[in-house]
Amino acid sequence: MKTLTQCLLLLTSLGAAAVQSGPAENSAATRLLSRLNGIRVAGVVCPGSGARAPAEALIPSALHSAAAARQADYMAGSGVVSHTGPDGSSPRVRALKSGIRSVSVSEIIYLGNGLNPEKAMQWWLHSPVHCSVMTDPRYTTAGASVVQGSQGSAYVIVLTSDPQ
């Protein structure tokens, strides 16, 4: 239990980096969330919906990173790009299992080659749905996970609104 507590404290100090990954992936997850916050604070033009007003930066959360890591582990190991987990779970169920209680839960995902968080971010920014979700001002908290596996590098961000 002491090791788990130390791990959670370390994750919090890393700005909600991935739970089950090495130093490179932790750094990539931290950069991914930092980049997203920069986009939110500056505002952005999303395809299909136009200019998005600036939104507050997301509060990093180790619980959200744990939920993101569940899906990132699955995607990186299987090569499956899906919001459905190997057990049939949804993003909301994975969030609940990680201890998150929130009105709204969203998850954005990307699977690519190599360790390149900016490539994932650019893909999301060019997707009308993903760009809209990640800049939605109702979301206040997030966590990211980047996992390199046998089938590629998975990037997952879990975003939630205020707690229930």
Coordinates of C-alpha atoms in Angstrom, one line a residue:
M1 CA 0.0 0.0 0.0
K2 CA 2.9 2.3 0.8
T3 CA 4.2 1.9 -2.8
L4 CA 0.8 2.6 -4.3
T5 CA 0.5 5.8 -2.2
Q6 CA 4.0 6.9 -3.3
C7 CA 3.1 6.2 -6.9
L8 CA -0.1 8.3 -6.6
L9 CA 1.8 11.2 -5.0
L10 CA 4.5 11.0 -7.7
L11 CA 1.8 11.1 -10.4
T12 CA 0.2 14.2 -8.8
S13 CA 3.6 15.9 -8.8
L14 CA 4.1 15.0 -12.4
G15 CA 1.0 16.8 -13.4
A16 CA -1.2 13.7 -13.9
A17 CA 1.1 11.6 -16.1
A18 CA 0.4 8.0 -17.1
V19 CA 0.1 5.3 -14.3
Q20 CA 1.7 2.3 -16.0
S21 CA 4.5 3.6 -18.2
G22 CA 8.1 4.6 -18.2
P23 CA 9.8 8.0 -17.9
A24 CA 9.4 8.8 -21.6
E25 CA 5.7 8.1 -21.6
N26 CA 5.2 10.1 -18.4
S27 CA 6.9 13.1 -20.0
A28 CA 4.8 12.7 -23.1
A29 CA 1.6 12.6 -21.1
T30 CA 2.6 15.7 -19.2
R31 CA 3.4 17.5 -22.4
L32 CA 0.1 16.4 -23.9
L33 CA -1.9 17.8 -21.1
S34 CA 0.2 21.0 -21.0
R35 CA -0.3 21.5 -24.7
L36 CA -4.1 21.0 -24.4
N37 CA -4.2 23.6 -21.6
G38 CA -2.3 26.1 -23.8
I39 CA -4.9 25.6 -26.6
R40 CA -7.8 26.0 -24.2
V41 CA -6.5 29.2 -22.7
A42 CA -5.6 30.7 -26.1
G43 CA -8.8 29.7 -27.8
V44 CA -8.8 27.9 -31.2
V45 CA -10.7 27.5 -34.4
C46 CA -12.2 24.1 -34.7
P47 CA -13.3 22.6 -38.0
G48 CA -17.1 22.7 -38.4
S49 CA -17.8 24.9 -35.4
G50 CA -15.4 27.9 -35.9
A51 CA -13.7 29.9 -33.3
R52 CA -13.8 28.5 -29.8
A53 CA -13.5 31.1 -27.0
P54 CA -10.7 30.7 -24.5
A55 CA -11.5 28.3 -21.7
E56 CA -10.0 27.7 -18.3
A57 CA -7.0 25.4 -18.0
L58 CA -7.9 21.9 -16.9
I59 CA -6.9 20.8 -13.4
P60 CA -4.6 17.7 -13.7
S61 CA -5.8 14.6 -11.8
A62 CA -4.0 11.3 -11.1
L63 CA -7.4 9.6 -11.0
H64 CA -8.2 10.8 -14.5
S65 CA -4.7 9.6 -15.6
A66 CA -5.5 6.2 -14.1
A67 CA -8.7 6.0 -16.2
A68 CA -6.8 7.1 -19.3
A69 CA -4.1 4.5 -18.6
R70 CA -6.6 1.6 -18.6
Q71 CA -7.6 2.4 -22.2
A72 CA -4.1 3.4 -23.4
D73 CA -2.7 0.1 -22.1
Y74 CA -5.4 -1.8 -24.0
M75 CA -5.0 0.2 -27.3
A76 CA -1.2 0.0 -27.3
G77 CA -1.2 -3.7 -26.7
S78 CA -4.0 -4.7 -29.1
G79 CA -3.9 -2.0 -31.8
V80 CA -7.6 -1.5 -31.4
V81 CA -8.7 2.2 -31.5
S82 CA -11.9 2.3 -29.6
H83 CA -13.6 4.0 -26.7
T84 CA -14.8 0.5 -25.6
G85 CA -12.4 -1.3 -23.3
P86 CA -11.5 -5.0 -23.6
D87 CA -14.1 -5.8 -20.9
G88 CA -16.8 -3.8 -22.8
S89 CA -16.4 -0.8 -20.5
S90 CA -17.1 2.8 -21.5
P91 CA -15.1 5.9 -20.6
R92 CA -17.7 6.6 -17.9
V93 CA -17.3 3.1 -16.3
R94 CA -13.5 3.3 -16.4
A95 CA -13.7 6.8 -14.8
L96 CA -16.0 5.4 -12.0
K97 CA -13.7 2.5 -11.4
S98 CA -10.9 5.0 -11.0
G99 CA -12.8 6.9 -8.4
I100 CA -14.1 9.7 -10.5
R101 CA -17.6 11.0 -9.8
S102 CA -18.7 13.6 -12.4
V103 CA -21.7 14.7 -14.3
S104 CA -19.9 14.6 -17.7
V105 CA -17.1 12.3 -18.8
S106 CA -15.4 12.4 -22.2
E107 CA -12.3 10.6 -23.6
I108 CA -10.2 11.4 -26.6
I109 CA -8.0 8.8 -28.1
Y110 CA -5.3 8.4 -30.7
L111 CA -3.0 5.5 -31.8
G112 CA 0.1 6.1 -33.7
N113 CA 3.7 5.1 -34.2
G114 CA 6.6 6.4 -32.1
L115 CA 6.4 8.9 -29.3
N116 CA 4.9 12.1 -30.7
P117 CA 2.3 13.8 -28.6
E118 CA 2.1 16.7 -31.1
K119 CA 0.9 14.4 -33.8
A120 CA -1.9 13.2 -31.6
M121 CA -2.8 16.8 -30.8
Q122 CA -2.8 17.9 -34.4
W123 CA -5.1 15.0 -35.3
W124 CA -7.6 15.9 -32.6
L125 CA -7.5 19.6 -33.6
H126 CA -8.4 18.7 -37.2
S127 CA -11.3 16.5 -36.0
P128 CA -14.5 18.5 -35.5
V129 CA -15.8 16.3 -32.7
H130 CA -12.4 16.0 -30.8
C131 CA -11.6 19.7 -31.1
S132 CA -15.0 20.6 -29.8
V133 CA -14.7 18.2 -26.8
M134 CA -11.3 19.2 -25.7
T135 CA -12.1 22.9 -25.8
D136 CA -15.5 22.6 -24.1
P137 CA -15.5 25.0 -21.1
R138 CA -17.7 22.7 -19.1
Y139 CA -14.7 20.3 -18.6
T140 CA -12.6 21.3 -15.6
T141 CA -10.4 18.3 -14.8
A142 CA -8.3 16.0 -16.9
G143 CA -5.6 13.3 -17.0
A144 CA -3.5 11.9 -19.8
S145 CA -1.8 8.7 -20.5
V146 CA 0.7 7.8 -23.2
V147 CA 1.6 4.1 -23.5
Q148 CA 4.0 2.6 -26.0
G149 CA 3.1 -1.0 -26.8
S150 CA 3.6 -3.8 -29.3
Q151 CA 0.9 -2.3 -31.5
G152 CA 1.8 1.4 -31.3
S153 CA 1.7 4.4 -29.0
A154 CA -1.7 5.1 -27.5
Y155 CA -2.6 8.6 -26.4
V156 CA -5.7 9.0 -24.1
I157 CA -7.1 12.0 -22.3
V158 CA -10.0 11.8 -19.9
L159 CA -11.9 15.0 -19.3
T160 CA -14.7 15.6 -16.8
S161 CA -16.9 18.4 -15.6
D162 CA -17.4 19.4 -12.0
P163 CA -18.0 16.5 -9.6
Q164 CA -21.4 15.2 -8.8

